Protein backbone atom coordinates (compact mmCIF):
# COMPACT_ATOMS: atom_id res chain seq x y z
CA UNK A 1 0.00 0.00 0.00
CA UNK A 2 1.27 3.49 -0.86
CA UNK A 3 2.51 5.61 2.03
CA UNK A 4 0.35 8.54 3.02
CA UNK A 5 1.65 12.07 2.79
CA UNK A 6 1.66 12.24 6.59
CA UNK A 7 3.61 8.98 6.83
CA UNK A 8 6.12 10.12 4.25
CA UNK A 9 6.65 13.40 6.05
CA UNK A 10 7.25 11.58 9.36
CA UNK A 11 9.75 9.21 7.77
CA UNK A 12 11.54 11.98 5.87
CA UNK A 13 11.65 14.21 8.94
CA UNK A 14 13.30 11.43 10.92
CA UNK A 15 15.87 10.81 8.15
CA UNK A 16 16.78 14.50 7.94
CA UNK A 17 16.90 14.87 11.73
CA UNK A 18 19.30 11.93 11.94
CA UNK A 19 21.45 13.60 9.26
CA UNK A 20 21.72 16.72 11.44
CA UNK A 21 19.46 18.93 9.31
CA UNK A 22 17.89 21.76 11.30
CA UNK A 23 14.11 22.22 11.01
CA UNK A 24 13.93 18.68 9.65
CA UNK A 25 10.15 18.51 9.52
CA UNK A 26 9.78 21.78 7.62
CA UNK A 27 12.54 20.75 5.24
CA UNK A 28 10.82 17.40 4.65
CA UNK A 29 7.64 19.28 3.79
CA UNK A 30 9.44 21.53 1.30
CA UNK A 31 11.15 18.56 -0.28
CA UNK A 32 7.92 16.58 -0.67
CA UNK A 33 6.11 19.64 -2.01
CA UNK A 34 8.87 19.99 -4.62
CA UNK A 35 8.62 16.30 -5.54
CA UNK A 36 4.83 16.54 -5.90
CA UNK A 37 4.90 19.92 -7.62
CA UNK A 38 2.55 21.48 -5.08
CA UNK A 39 2.68 24.24 -2.49
CA UNK A 40 4.17 23.12 0.88
CA UNK A 41 1.27 24.78 2.71
CA UNK A 42 -1.24 22.39 1.14
CA UNK A 43 0.46 19.20 2.39
CA UNK A 44 -0.72 19.28 6.00
CA UNK A 45 -4.36 19.26 4.92
CA UNK A 46 -3.62 16.26 2.70
CA UNK A 47 -1.87 14.17 5.40
CA UNK A 48 -4.18 11.17 4.88
CA UNK A 49 -3.92 11.14 1.07
CA UNK A 50 -1.76 8.51 -0.58
CA UNK A 51 1.55 10.03 -1.74
CA UNK A 52 2.55 9.25 -5.29
CA UNK A 53 6.07 10.70 -5.35
CA UNK A 54 8.38 8.19 -7.05
CA UNK A 55 11.47 10.46 -7.09
CA UNK A 56 11.13 11.53 -3.49
CA UNK A 57 13.55 9.08 -1.88
CA UNK A 58 16.33 10.19 -4.21
CA UNK A 59 15.71 13.82 -3.27
CA UNK A 60 15.62 12.87 0.39
CA UNK A 61 18.99 11.10 0.10
CA UNK A 62 20.50 14.22 -1.46
CA UNK A 63 19.23 16.46 1.33
CA UNK A 64 20.34 13.93 3.95
CA UNK A 65 23.81 14.18 2.35
CA UNK A 66 23.49 17.89 3.20
CA UNK A 67 23.12 19.15 -0.34
CA UNK A 68 21.47 22.56 0.04
CA UNK A 69 17.74 22.66 -0.63
CA UNK A 70 18.25 25.42 -3.20
CA UNK A 71 20.40 23.14 -5.37
CA UNK A 72 17.84 20.36 -5.08
CA UNK A 73 14.92 22.57 -6.06
CA UNK A 74 17.12 24.70 -8.36
CA UNK A 75 15.52 27.84 -7.01
CA UNK A 76 16.22 30.64 -4.56
CA UNK A 77 14.58 34.01 -4.06
CA UNK A 78 16.58 37.22 -3.77
CA UNK A 79 15.18 40.76 -3.49
CA UNK A 80 11.74 39.29 -4.15
CA UNK A 81 12.78 37.75 -7.46
CA UNK A 82 13.23 34.09 -8.42
CA UNK A 83 16.69 32.83 -9.40
CA UNK A 84 17.73 29.52 -10.86
CA UNK A 85 20.75 28.18 -8.95
CA UNK A 86 23.12 25.33 -9.73
CA UNK A 87 26.28 24.15 -7.95
CA UNK A 88 28.19 26.50 -10.29
CA UNK A 89 26.93 29.51 -8.34
CA UNK A 90 26.79 30.59 -4.74
CA UNK A 91 23.24 30.46 -3.39
CA UNK A 92 22.35 34.14 -2.92
CA UNK A 93 22.01 35.04 0.76
CA UNK A 94 19.54 37.45 2.39
CA UNK A 95 22.54 39.25 3.98
CA UNK A 96 23.63 40.35 0.52
CA UNK A 97 20.39 42.33 0.19
CA UNK A 98 22.16 44.78 2.53
CA UNK A 99 24.25 45.86 -0.50
CA UNK A 100 21.11 46.68 -2.47
CA UNK A 101 19.71 48.65 0.48
CA UNK A 102 22.99 50.57 0.70
CA UNK A 103 22.80 51.35 -3.02
CA UNK A 104 19.27 52.68 -2.66
CA UNK A 105 20.38 54.84 0.26
CA UNK A 106 23.35 56.15 -1.74
CA UNK A 107 21.18 57.06 -4.75
CA UNK A 108 17.78 58.35 -3.59
CA UNK A 109 17.27 59.55 -7.17
CA UNK A 110 16.83 56.21 -8.94
CA UNK A 111 17.54 57.77 -12.32
CA UNK A 112 20.99 58.94 -11.21
CA UNK A 113 22.46 55.49 -11.90
CA UNK A 114 23.17 54.84 -15.56
CA UNK A 115 25.76 52.06 -15.38
CA UNK A 116 26.13 49.26 -12.82
CA UNK A 117 29.00 46.80 -12.47
CA UNK A 118 28.59 43.57 -10.51
CA UNK A 119 31.99 42.03 -9.79
CA UNK A 120 31.78 38.31 -9.04
CA UNK A 121 28.20 38.15 -10.22
CA UNK A 122 27.55 34.44 -9.52
CA UNK A 123 23.82 33.87 -10.07
CA UNK A 124 23.42 37.52 -11.12
CA UNK A 125 21.35 38.27 -8.03
CA UNK A 126 22.91 41.62 -7.13
CA UNK A 127 22.93 42.86 -10.71
CA UNK A 128 19.29 41.89 -11.20
CA UNK A 129 18.25 43.66 -7.99
CA UNK A 130 20.17 46.79 -9.00
CA UNK A 131 18.67 46.86 -12.50
CA UNK A 132 15.21 46.29 -11.08
CA UNK A 133 15.61 49.28 -8.73
CA UNK A 134 17.54 51.59 -11.04
CA UNK A 135 15.22 51.30 -13.99
CA UNK A 136 17.24 53.47 -16.39
CA UNK A 137 20.51 51.62 -15.84
CA UNK A 138 22.40 49.06 -17.86
CA UNK A 139 24.71 46.59 -16.18
CA UNK A 140 27.84 44.53 -16.62
CA UNK A 141 28.32 41.26 -14.77
CA UNK A 142 31.86 39.94 -14.33
CA UNK A 143 32.90 36.55 -13.07
CA UNK A 144 35.97 34.41 -13.59
CA UNK A 145 33.65 31.38 -13.78
CA UNK A 146 32.14 30.98 -17.24
CA UNK A 147 29.69 28.45 -15.84
CA UNK A 148 28.44 31.00 -13.31
CA UNK A 149 28.08 33.63 -16.02
CA UNK A 150 25.87 31.26 -18.03
CA UNK A 151 23.56 30.89 -15.02
CA UNK A 152 23.51 34.66 -14.44
CA UNK A 153 22.79 35.40 -18.07
CA UNK A 154 19.85 32.98 -18.10
CA UNK A 155 18.52 34.43 -14.84
CA UNK A 156 18.52 38.01 -16.03
CA UNK A 157 16.96 36.98 -19.33
CA UNK A 158 14.19 35.15 -17.46
CA UNK A 159 13.59 38.26 -15.37
CA UNK A 160 13.22 40.40 -18.50
CA UNK A 161 16.49 42.24 -17.79
CA UNK A 162 18.67 40.54 -20.39
CA UNK A 163 18.62 43.39 -22.90
CA UNK A 164 20.16 45.70 -20.30
CA UNK A 165 23.10 43.45 -19.43
CA UNK A 166 26.52 42.52 -20.72
CA UNK A 167 28.69 39.70 -19.38
CA UNK A 168 32.46 39.48 -19.12
CA UNK A 169 34.43 36.41 -18.10
CA UNK A 170 37.52 37.47 -16.21
CA UNK A 171 39.14 38.49 -12.95
CA UNK A 172 38.66 41.56 -10.77
CA UNK A 173 40.96 43.59 -13.04
CA UNK A 174 39.51 42.45 -16.37
CA UNK A 175 39.46 45.34 -18.86
CA UNK A 176 36.00 46.92 -19.17
CA UNK A 177 35.10 49.89 -21.35
CA UNK A 178 34.00 53.00 -19.53
CA UNK A 179 33.27 53.71 -15.89
CA UNK A 180 30.33 53.06 -13.61
CA UNK A 181 28.03 54.96 -11.25
CA UNK A 182 27.58 51.93 -9.01
CA UNK A 183 29.82 48.93 -8.41
CA UNK A 184 28.55 46.02 -6.33
CA UNK A 185 30.79 43.20 -5.21
CA UNK A 186 30.26 40.22 -2.95
CA UNK A 187 33.68 38.58 -3.06
CA UNK A 188 34.85 35.33 -1.47
CA UNK A 189 35.74 36.12 2.16
CA UNK A 190 36.01 32.87 4.14
CA UNK A 191 39.31 32.04 5.83
CA UNK A 192 40.75 28.77 4.53
CA UNK A 193 40.87 27.27 8.03
CA UNK A 194 37.22 28.18 8.68
CA UNK A 195 35.94 26.42 5.56
CA UNK A 196 36.09 22.95 7.09
CA UNK A 197 34.21 24.09 10.19
CA UNK A 198 31.28 25.58 8.27
CA UNK A 199 27.94 23.85 7.78
CA UNK A 200 28.25 20.74 5.57
CA UNK A 201 25.97 22.48 3.05
CA UNK A 202 28.78 24.90 2.18
CA UNK A 203 30.93 22.06 0.88
CA UNK A 204 28.44 21.83 -2.02
CA UNK A 205 28.91 25.46 -3.02
CA UNK A 206 31.75 26.52 -5.35
CA UNK A 207 34.95 26.81 -3.36
CA UNK A 208 36.02 29.66 -5.64
CA UNK A 209 33.03 31.66 -4.40
CA UNK A 210 33.97 31.24 -0.75
CA UNK A 211 37.68 30.66 -0.09
CA UNK A 212 39.78 33.78 0.38
CA UNK A 213 43.13 32.70 1.78
CA UNK A 214 44.56 32.35 5.25
CA UNK A 215 42.97 35.53 6.67
CA UNK A 216 39.92 35.69 4.39
CA UNK A 217 41.11 38.97 2.87
CA UNK A 218 42.84 37.82 -0.34
CA UNK A 219 39.99 38.86 -2.63
CA UNK A 220 39.69 42.29 -1.00
CA UNK A 221 43.44 42.85 -1.43
CA UNK A 222 43.16 42.06 -5.12
CA UNK A 223 39.91 43.80 -5.99
CA UNK A 224 39.83 46.99 -3.90
CA UNK A 225 42.76 48.64 -5.74
CA UNK A 226 40.93 48.10 -9.04
CA UNK A 227 37.85 50.06 -7.96
CA UNK A 228 38.88 53.72 -8.31
CA UNK A 229 39.51 53.31 -12.03
CA UNK A 230 36.04 51.77 -12.45
CA UNK A 231 34.09 54.71 -11.07
CA UNK A 232 32.97 58.09 -12.35
CA UNK A 233 33.31 60.99 -9.89
CA UNK A 234 30.54 60.79 -7.30
CA UNK A 235 30.07 57.08 -7.93
CA UNK A 236 29.74 54.48 -5.21
CA UNK A 237 31.25 51.03 -4.76
CA UNK A 238 29.60 48.71 -2.25
CA UNK A 239 31.50 45.63 -1.10
CA UNK A 240 30.11 42.84 1.06
CA UNK A 241 31.94 42.07 4.31
CA UNK A 242 32.32 38.87 6.27
CA UNK A 243 31.43 39.09 9.96
CA UNK A 244 34.21 40.85 11.85
CA UNK A 245 36.05 42.02 8.72
CA UNK A 246 34.90 45.66 8.55
CA UNK A 247 37.97 47.32 10.04
CA UNK A 248 40.47 45.16 8.18
CA UNK A 249 38.75 45.67 4.83
CA UNK A 250 38.23 49.42 5.35
CA UNK A 251 41.97 49.68 6.03
CA UNK A 252 42.66 48.12 2.64
CA UNK A 253 40.25 50.42 0.81
CA UNK A 254 41.75 52.98 -1.56
CA UNK A 255 39.46 55.69 -0.15
CA UNK A 256 39.27 57.21 3.31
CA UNK A 257 35.65 58.19 2.64
CA UNK A 258 33.73 55.12 3.65
CA UNK A 259 30.51 54.10 5.31
CA UNK A 260 29.09 50.89 6.68
CA UNK A 261 25.66 49.35 6.46
CA UNK A 262 24.58 46.66 8.89
CA UNK A 263 22.52 43.58 8.13
CA UNK A 264 19.43 42.47 10.08
CA UNK A 265 21.66 40.78 12.67
CA UNK A 266 23.39 44.15 13.25
CA UNK A 267 26.62 42.89 11.64
CA UNK A 268 28.48 45.44 9.47
CA UNK A 269 27.79 43.78 6.11
CA UNK A 270 28.42 46.38 3.43
CA UNK A 271 31.36 48.72 3.02
CA UNK A 272 30.31 51.79 1.06
CA UNK A 273 33.05 53.63 -0.80
CA UNK A 274 32.25 56.90 -2.49
CA UNK A 275 34.38 58.30 -5.28
CA UNK A 276 34.78 61.92 -4.28
CA UNK A 277 33.72 64.53 -6.83
CA UNK A 278 36.53 67.04 -6.34
CA UNK A 279 39.49 64.95 -5.27
CA UNK A 280 40.46 62.95 -8.31
CA UNK A 281 44.21 62.59 -8.39
CA UNK A 282 46.33 62.74 -11.53
CA UNK A 283 45.88 59.06 -12.30
CA UNK A 284 42.18 59.18 -11.56
CA UNK A 285 42.75 57.82 -8.07
CA UNK A 286 40.87 59.78 -5.40
CA UNK A 287 42.68 61.32 -2.47
CA UNK A 288 41.83 60.50 1.09
CA UNK A 289 38.63 62.16 2.28
CA UNK A 290 36.52 62.13 5.40
CA UNK A 291 34.51 59.33 6.88
CA UNK A 292 30.86 59.60 5.94
C1 LIG B 1 30.56 35.11 -2.89
S1 LIG B 1 30.20 34.75 -4.58
C2 LIG B 1 29.01 36.03 -4.91
C3 LIG B 1 28.00 35.66 -5.96
C4 LIG B 1 26.85 36.68 -6.10
N1 LIG B 1 27.36 38.00 -6.43
C5 LIG B 1 26.04 36.73 -4.83
O1 LIG B 1 26.16 37.74 -4.10
O2 LIG B 1 25.28 35.82 -4.55
C6 LIG B 1 31.69 35.32 -5.32
C7 LIG B 1 31.75 35.23 -6.84
O3 LIG B 1 32.99 35.82 -7.25
C8 LIG B 1 33.57 35.02 -8.26
N2 LIG B 1 35.03 35.23 -8.17
C9 LIG B 1 35.89 34.70 -7.26
N3 LIG B 1 37.13 35.16 -7.49
C10 LIG B 1 37.05 35.97 -8.57
C11 LIG B 1 38.01 36.74 -9.29
N4 LIG B 1 39.30 36.76 -8.95
N5 LIG B 1 37.58 37.48 -10.32
C12 LIG B 1 36.26 37.47 -10.69
N6 LIG B 1 35.31 36.77 -10.04
C13 LIG B 1 35.71 36.03 -9.00
C14 LIG B 1 33.14 33.61 -7.94
O4 LIG B 1 33.19 32.80 -9.11
C15 LIG B 1 31.73 33.83 -7.40
O5 LIG B 1 30.77 33.73 -8.43
CSV table of C-alpha atoms and ligand atoms in Angstrom, one decimal:
chain,number,residue,atom,x,y,z
A,1,UNK,CA,0.0,0.0,0.0
A,2,UNK,CA,1.3,3.5,-0.9
A,3,UNK,CA,2.5,5.6,2.0
A,4,UNK,CA,0.3,8.5,3.0
A,5,UNK,CA,1.6,12.1,2.8
A,6,UNK,CA,1.7,12.2,6.6
A,7,UNK,CA,3.6,9.0,6.8
A,8,UNK,CA,6.1,10.1,4.3
A,9,UNK,CA,6.6,13.4,6.1
A,10,UNK,CA,7.2,11.6,9.4
A,11,UNK,CA,9.8,9.2,7.8
A,12,UNK,CA,11.5,12.0,5.9
A,13,UNK,CA,11.6,14.2,8.9
A,14,UNK,CA,13.3,11.4,10.9
A,15,UNK,CA,15.9,10.8,8.2
A,16,UNK,CA,16.8,14.5,7.9
A,17,UNK,CA,16.9,14.9,11.7
A,18,UNK,CA,19.3,11.9,11.9
A,19,UNK,CA,21.4,13.6,9.3
A,20,UNK,CA,21.7,16.7,11.4
A,21,UNK,CA,19.5,18.9,9.3
A,22,UNK,CA,17.9,21.8,11.3
A,23,UNK,CA,14.1,22.2,11.0
A,24,UNK,CA,13.9,18.7,9.6
A,25,UNK,CA,10.2,18.5,9.5
A,26,UNK,CA,9.8,21.8,7.6
A,27,UNK,CA,12.5,20.8,5.2
A,28,UNK,CA,10.8,17.4,4.7
A,29,UNK,CA,7.6,19.3,3.8
A,30,UNK,CA,9.4,21.5,1.3
A,31,UNK,CA,11.1,18.6,-0.3
A,32,UNK,CA,7.9,16.6,-0.7
A,33,UNK,CA,6.1,19.6,-2.0
A,34,UNK,CA,8.9,20.0,-4.6
A,35,UNK,CA,8.6,16.3,-5.5
A,36,UNK,CA,4.8,16.5,-5.9
A,37,UNK,CA,4.9,19.9,-7.6
A,38,UNK,CA,2.5,21.5,-5.1
A,39,UNK,CA,2.7,24.2,-2.5
A,40,UNK,CA,4.2,23.1,0.9
A,41,UNK,CA,1.3,24.8,2.7
A,42,UNK,CA,-1.2,22.4,1.1
A,43,UNK,CA,0.5,19.2,2.4
A,44,UNK,CA,-0.7,19.3,6.0
A,45,UNK,CA,-4.4,19.3,4.9
A,46,UNK,CA,-3.6,16.3,2.7
A,47,UNK,CA,-1.9,14.2,5.4
A,48,UNK,CA,-4.2,11.2,4.9
A,49,UNK,CA,-3.9,11.1,1.1
A,50,UNK,CA,-1.8,8.5,-0.6
A,51,UNK,CA,1.5,10.0,-1.7
A,52,UNK,CA,2.5,9.2,-5.3
A,53,UNK,CA,6.1,10.7,-5.4
A,54,UNK,CA,8.4,8.2,-7.1
A,55,UNK,CA,11.5,10.5,-7.1
A,56,UNK,CA,11.1,11.5,-3.5
A,57,UNK,CA,13.5,9.1,-1.9
A,58,UNK,CA,16.3,10.2,-4.2
A,59,UNK,CA,15.7,13.8,-3.3
A,60,UNK,CA,15.6,12.9,0.4
A,61,UNK,CA,19.0,11.1,0.1
A,62,UNK,CA,20.5,14.2,-1.5
A,63,UNK,CA,19.2,16.5,1.3
A,64,UNK,CA,20.3,13.9,4.0
A,65,UNK,CA,23.8,14.2,2.3
A,66,UNK,CA,23.5,17.9,3.2
A,67,UNK,CA,23.1,19.2,-0.3
A,68,UNK,CA,21.5,22.6,0.0
A,69,UNK,CA,17.7,22.7,-0.6
A,70,UNK,CA,18.3,25.4,-3.2
A,71,UNK,CA,20.4,23.1,-5.4
A,72,UNK,CA,17.8,20.4,-5.1
A,73,UNK,CA,14.9,22.6,-6.1
A,74,UNK,CA,17.1,24.7,-8.4
A,75,UNK,CA,15.5,27.8,-7.0
A,76,UNK,CA,16.2,30.6,-4.6
A,77,UNK,CA,14.6,34.0,-4.1
A,78,UNK,CA,16.6,37.2,-3.8
A,79,UNK,CA,15.2,40.8,-3.5
A,80,UNK,CA,11.7,39.3,-4.1
A,81,UNK,CA,12.8,37.8,-7.5
A,82,UNK,CA,13.2,34.1,-8.4
A,83,UNK,CA,16.7,32.8,-9.4
A,84,UNK,CA,17.7,29.5,-10.9
A,85,UNK,CA,20.7,28.2,-9.0
A,86,UNK,CA,23.1,25.3,-9.7
A,87,UNK,CA,26.3,24.2,-7.9
A,88,UNK,CA,28.2,26.5,-10.3
A,89,UNK,CA,26.9,29.5,-8.3
A,90,UNK,CA,26.8,30.6,-4.7
A,91,UNK,CA,23.2,30.5,-3.4
A,92,UNK,CA,22.3,34.1,-2.9
A,93,UNK,CA,22.0,35.0,0.8
A,94,UNK,CA,19.5,37.5,2.4
A,95,UNK,CA,22.5,39.2,4.0
A,96,UNK,CA,23.6,40.3,0.5
A,97,UNK,CA,20.4,42.3,0.2
A,98,UNK,CA,22.2,44.8,2.5
A,99,UNK,CA,24.2,45.9,-0.5
A,100,UNK,CA,21.1,46.7,-2.5
A,101,UNK,CA,19.7,48.6,0.5
A,102,UNK,CA,23.0,50.6,0.7
A,103,UNK,CA,22.8,51.4,-3.0
A,104,UNK,CA,19.3,52.7,-2.7
A,105,UNK,CA,20.4,54.8,0.3
A,106,UNK,CA,23.3,56.1,-1.7
A,107,UNK,CA,21.2,57.1,-4.8
A,108,UNK,CA,17.8,58.3,-3.6
A,109,UNK,CA,17.3,59.6,-7.2
A,110,UNK,CA,16.8,56.2,-8.9
A,111,UNK,CA,17.5,57.8,-12.3
A,112,UNK,CA,21.0,58.9,-11.2
A,113,UNK,CA,22.5,55.5,-11.9
A,114,UNK,CA,23.2,54.8,-15.6
A,115,UNK,CA,25.8,52.1,-15.4
A,116,UNK,CA,26.1,49.3,-12.8
A,117,UNK,CA,29.0,46.8,-12.5
A,118,UNK,CA,28.6,43.6,-10.5
A,119,UNK,CA,32.0,42.0,-9.8
A,120,UNK,CA,31.8,38.3,-9.0
A,121,UNK,CA,28.2,38.2,-10.2
A,122,UNK,CA,27.6,34.4,-9.5
A,123,UNK,CA,23.8,33.9,-10.1
A,124,UNK,CA,23.4,37.5,-11.1
A,125,UNK,CA,21.3,38.3,-8.0
A,126,UNK,CA,22.9,41.6,-7.1
A,127,UNK,CA,22.9,42.9,-10.7
A,128,UNK,CA,19.3,41.9,-11.2
A,129,UNK,CA,18.2,43.7,-8.0
A,130,UNK,CA,20.2,46.8,-9.0
A,131,UNK,CA,18.7,46.9,-12.5
A,132,UNK,CA,15.2,46.3,-11.1
A,133,UNK,CA,15.6,49.3,-8.7
A,134,UNK,CA,17.5,51.6,-11.0
A,135,UNK,CA,15.2,51.3,-14.0
A,136,UNK,CA,17.2,53.5,-16.4
A,137,UNK,CA,20.5,51.6,-15.8
A,138,UNK,CA,22.4,49.1,-17.9
A,139,UNK,CA,24.7,46.6,-16.2
A,140,UNK,CA,27.8,44.5,-16.6
A,141,UNK,CA,28.3,41.3,-14.8
A,142,UNK,CA,31.9,39.9,-14.3
A,143,UNK,CA,32.9,36.5,-13.1
A,144,UNK,CA,36.0,34.4,-13.6
A,145,UNK,CA,33.7,31.4,-13.8
A,146,UNK,CA,32.1,31.0,-17.2
A,147,UNK,CA,29.7,28.4,-15.8
A,148,UNK,CA,28.4,31.0,-13.3
A,149,UNK,CA,28.1,33.6,-16.0
A,150,UNK,CA,25.9,31.3,-18.0
A,151,UNK,CA,23.6,30.9,-15.0
A,152,UNK,CA,23.5,34.7,-14.4
A,153,UNK,CA,22.8,35.4,-18.1
A,154,UNK,CA,19.8,33.0,-18.1
A,155,UNK,CA,18.5,34.4,-14.8
A,156,UNK,CA,18.5,38.0,-16.0
A,157,UNK,CA,17.0,37.0,-19.3
A,158,UNK,CA,14.2,35.2,-17.5
A,159,UNK,CA,13.6,38.3,-15.4
A,160,UNK,CA,13.2,40.4,-18.5
A,161,UNK,CA,16.5,42.2,-17.8
A,162,UNK,CA,18.7,40.5,-20.4
A,163,UNK,CA,18.6,43.4,-22.9
A,164,UNK,CA,20.2,45.7,-20.3
A,165,UNK,CA,23.1,43.4,-19.4
A,166,UNK,CA,26.5,42.5,-20.7
A,167,UNK,CA,28.7,39.7,-19.4
A,168,UNK,CA,32.5,39.5,-19.1
A,169,UNK,CA,34.4,36.4,-18.1
A,170,UNK,CA,37.5,37.5,-16.2
A,171,UNK,CA,39.1,38.5,-13.0
A,172,UNK,CA,38.7,41.6,-10.8
A,173,UNK,CA,41.0,43.6,-13.0
A,174,UNK,CA,39.5,42.5,-16.4
A,175,UNK,CA,39.5,45.3,-18.9
A,176,UNK,CA,36.0,46.9,-19.2
A,177,UNK,CA,35.1,49.9,-21.4
A,178,UNK,CA,34.0,53.0,-19.5
A,179,UNK,CA,33.3,53.7,-15.9
A,180,UNK,CA,30.3,53.1,-13.6
A,181,UNK,CA,28.0,55.0,-11.3
A,182,UNK,CA,27.6,51.9,-9.0
A,183,UNK,CA,29.8,48.9,-8.4
A,184,UNK,CA,28.5,46.0,-6.3
A,185,UNK,CA,30.8,43.2,-5.2
A,186,UNK,CA,30.3,40.2,-3.0
A,187,UNK,CA,33.7,38.6,-3.1
A,188,UNK,CA,34.8,35.3,-1.5
A,189,UNK,CA,35.7,36.1,2.2
A,190,UNK,CA,36.0,32.9,4.1
A,191,UNK,CA,39.3,32.0,5.8
A,192,UNK,CA,40.7,28.8,4.5
A,193,UNK,CA,40.9,27.3,8.0
A,194,UNK,CA,37.2,28.2,8.7
A,195,UNK,CA,35.9,26.4,5.6
A,196,UNK,CA,36.1,23.0,7.1
A,197,UNK,CA,34.2,24.1,10.2
A,198,UNK,CA,31.3,25.6,8.3
A,199,UNK,CA,27.9,23.8,7.8
A,200,UNK,CA,28.3,20.7,5.6
A,201,UNK,CA,26.0,22.5,3.0
A,202,UNK,CA,28.8,24.9,2.2
A,203,UNK,CA,30.9,22.1,0.9
A,204,UNK,CA,28.4,21.8,-2.0
A,205,UNK,CA,28.9,25.5,-3.0
A,206,UNK,CA,31.7,26.5,-5.3
A,207,UNK,CA,35.0,26.8,-3.4
A,208,UNK,CA,36.0,29.7,-5.6
A,209,UNK,CA,33.0,31.7,-4.4
A,210,UNK,CA,34.0,31.2,-0.7
A,211,UNK,CA,37.7,30.7,-0.1
A,212,UNK,CA,39.8,33.8,0.4
A,213,UNK,CA,43.1,32.7,1.8
A,214,UNK,CA,44.6,32.4,5.3
A,215,UNK,CA,43.0,35.5,6.7
A,216,UNK,CA,39.9,35.7,4.4
A,217,UNK,CA,41.1,39.0,2.9
A,218,UNK,CA,42.8,37.8,-0.3
A,219,UNK,CA,40.0,38.9,-2.6
A,220,UNK,CA,39.7,42.3,-1.0
A,221,UNK,CA,43.4,42.8,-1.4
A,222,UNK,CA,43.2,42.1,-5.1
A,223,UNK,CA,39.9,43.8,-6.0
A,224,UNK,CA,39.8,47.0,-3.9
A,225,UNK,CA,42.8,48.6,-5.7
A,226,UNK,CA,40.9,48.1,-9.0
A,227,UNK,CA,37.8,50.1,-8.0
A,228,UNK,CA,38.9,53.7,-8.3
A,229,UNK,CA,39.5,53.3,-12.0
A,230,UNK,CA,36.0,51.8,-12.4
A,231,UNK,CA,34.1,54.7,-11.1
A,232,UNK,CA,33.0,58.1,-12.4
A,233,UNK,CA,33.3,61.0,-9.9
A,234,UNK,CA,30.5,60.8,-7.3
A,235,UNK,CA,30.1,57.1,-7.9
A,236,UNK,CA,29.7,54.5,-5.2
A,237,UNK,CA,31.3,51.0,-4.8
A,238,UNK,CA,29.6,48.7,-2.2
A,239,UNK,CA,31.5,45.6,-1.1
A,240,UNK,CA,30.1,42.8,1.1
A,241,UNK,CA,31.9,42.1,4.3
A,242,UNK,CA,32.3,38.9,6.3
A,243,UNK,CA,31.4,39.1,10.0
A,244,UNK,CA,34.2,40.9,11.8
A,245,UNK,CA,36.1,42.0,8.7
A,246,UNK,CA,34.9,45.7,8.5
A,247,UNK,CA,38.0,47.3,10.0
A,248,UNK,CA,40.5,45.2,8.2
A,249,UNK,CA,38.8,45.7,4.8
A,250,UNK,CA,38.2,49.4,5.3
A,251,UNK,CA,42.0,49.7,6.0
A,252,UNK,CA,42.7,48.1,2.6
A,253,UNK,CA,40.2,50.4,0.8
A,254,UNK,CA,41.7,53.0,-1.6
A,255,UNK,CA,39.5,55.7,-0.1
A,256,UNK,CA,39.3,57.2,3.3
A,257,UNK,CA,35.6,58.2,2.6
A,258,UNK,CA,33.7,55.1,3.6
A,259,UNK,CA,30.5,54.1,5.3
A,260,UNK,CA,29.1,50.9,6.7
A,261,UNK,CA,25.7,49.3,6.5
A,262,UNK,CA,24.6,46.7,8.9
A,263,UNK,CA,22.5,43.6,8.1
A,264,UNK,CA,19.4,42.5,10.1
A,265,UNK,CA,21.7,40.8,12.7
A,266,UNK,CA,23.4,44.2,13.3
A,267,UNK,CA,26.6,42.9,11.6
A,268,UNK,CA,28.5,45.4,9.5
A,269,UNK,CA,27.8,43.8,6.1
A,270,UNK,CA,28.4,46.4,3.4
A,271,UNK,CA,31.4,48.7,3.0
A,272,UNK,CA,30.3,51.8,1.1
A,273,UNK,CA,33.1,53.6,-0.8
A,274,UNK,CA,32.2,56.9,-2.5
A,275,UNK,CA,34.4,58.3,-5.3
A,276,UNK,CA,34.8,61.9,-4.3
A,277,UNK,CA,33.7,64.5,-6.8
A,278,UNK,CA,36.5,67.0,-6.3
A,279,UNK,CA,39.5,64.9,-5.3
A,280,UNK,CA,40.5,63.0,-8.3
A,281,UNK,CA,44.2,62.6,-8.4
A,282,UNK,CA,46.3,62.7,-11.5
A,283,UNK,CA,45.9,59.1,-12.3
A,284,UNK,CA,42.2,59.2,-11.6
A,285,UNK,CA,42.8,57.8,-8.1
A,286,UNK,CA,40.9,59.8,-5.4
A,287,UNK,CA,42.7,61.3,-2.5
A,288,UNK,CA,41.8,60.5,1.1
A,289,UNK,CA,38.6,62.2,2.3
A,290,UNK,CA,36.5,62.1,5.4
A,291,UNK,CA,34.5,59.3,6.9
A,292,UNK,CA,30.9,59.6,5.9
B,1,LIG,C1,30.6,35.1,-2.9
B,1,LIG,S1,30.2,34.7,-4.6
B,1,LIG,C2,29.0,36.0,-4.9
B,1,LIG,C3,28.0,35.7,-6.0
B,1,LIG,C4,26.9,36.7,-6.1
B,1,LIG,N1,27.4,38.0,-6.4
B,1,LIG,C5,26.0,36.7,-4.8
B,1,LIG,O1,26.2,37.7,-4.1
B,1,LIG,O2,25.3,35.8,-4.5
B,1,LIG,C6,31.7,35.3,-5.3
B,1,LIG,C7,31.7,35.2,-6.8
B,1,LIG,O3,33.0,35.8,-7.2
B,1,LIG,C8,33.6,35.0,-8.3
B,1,LIG,N2,35.0,35.2,-8.2
B,1,LIG,C9,35.9,34.7,-7.3
B,1,LIG,N3,37.1,35.2,-7.5
B,1,LIG,C10,37.1,36.0,-8.6
B,1,LIG,C11,38.0,36.7,-9.3
B,1,LIG,N4,39.3,36.8,-8.9
B,1,LIG,N5,37.6,37.5,-10.3
B,1,LIG,C12,36.3,37.5,-10.7
B,1,LIG,N6,35.3,36.8,-10.0
B,1,LIG,C13,35.7,36.0,-9.0
B,1,LIG,C14,33.1,33.6,-7.9
B,1,LIG,O4,33.2,32.8,-9.1
B,1,LIG,C15,31.7,33.8,-7.4
B,1,LIG,O5,30.8,33.7,-8.4
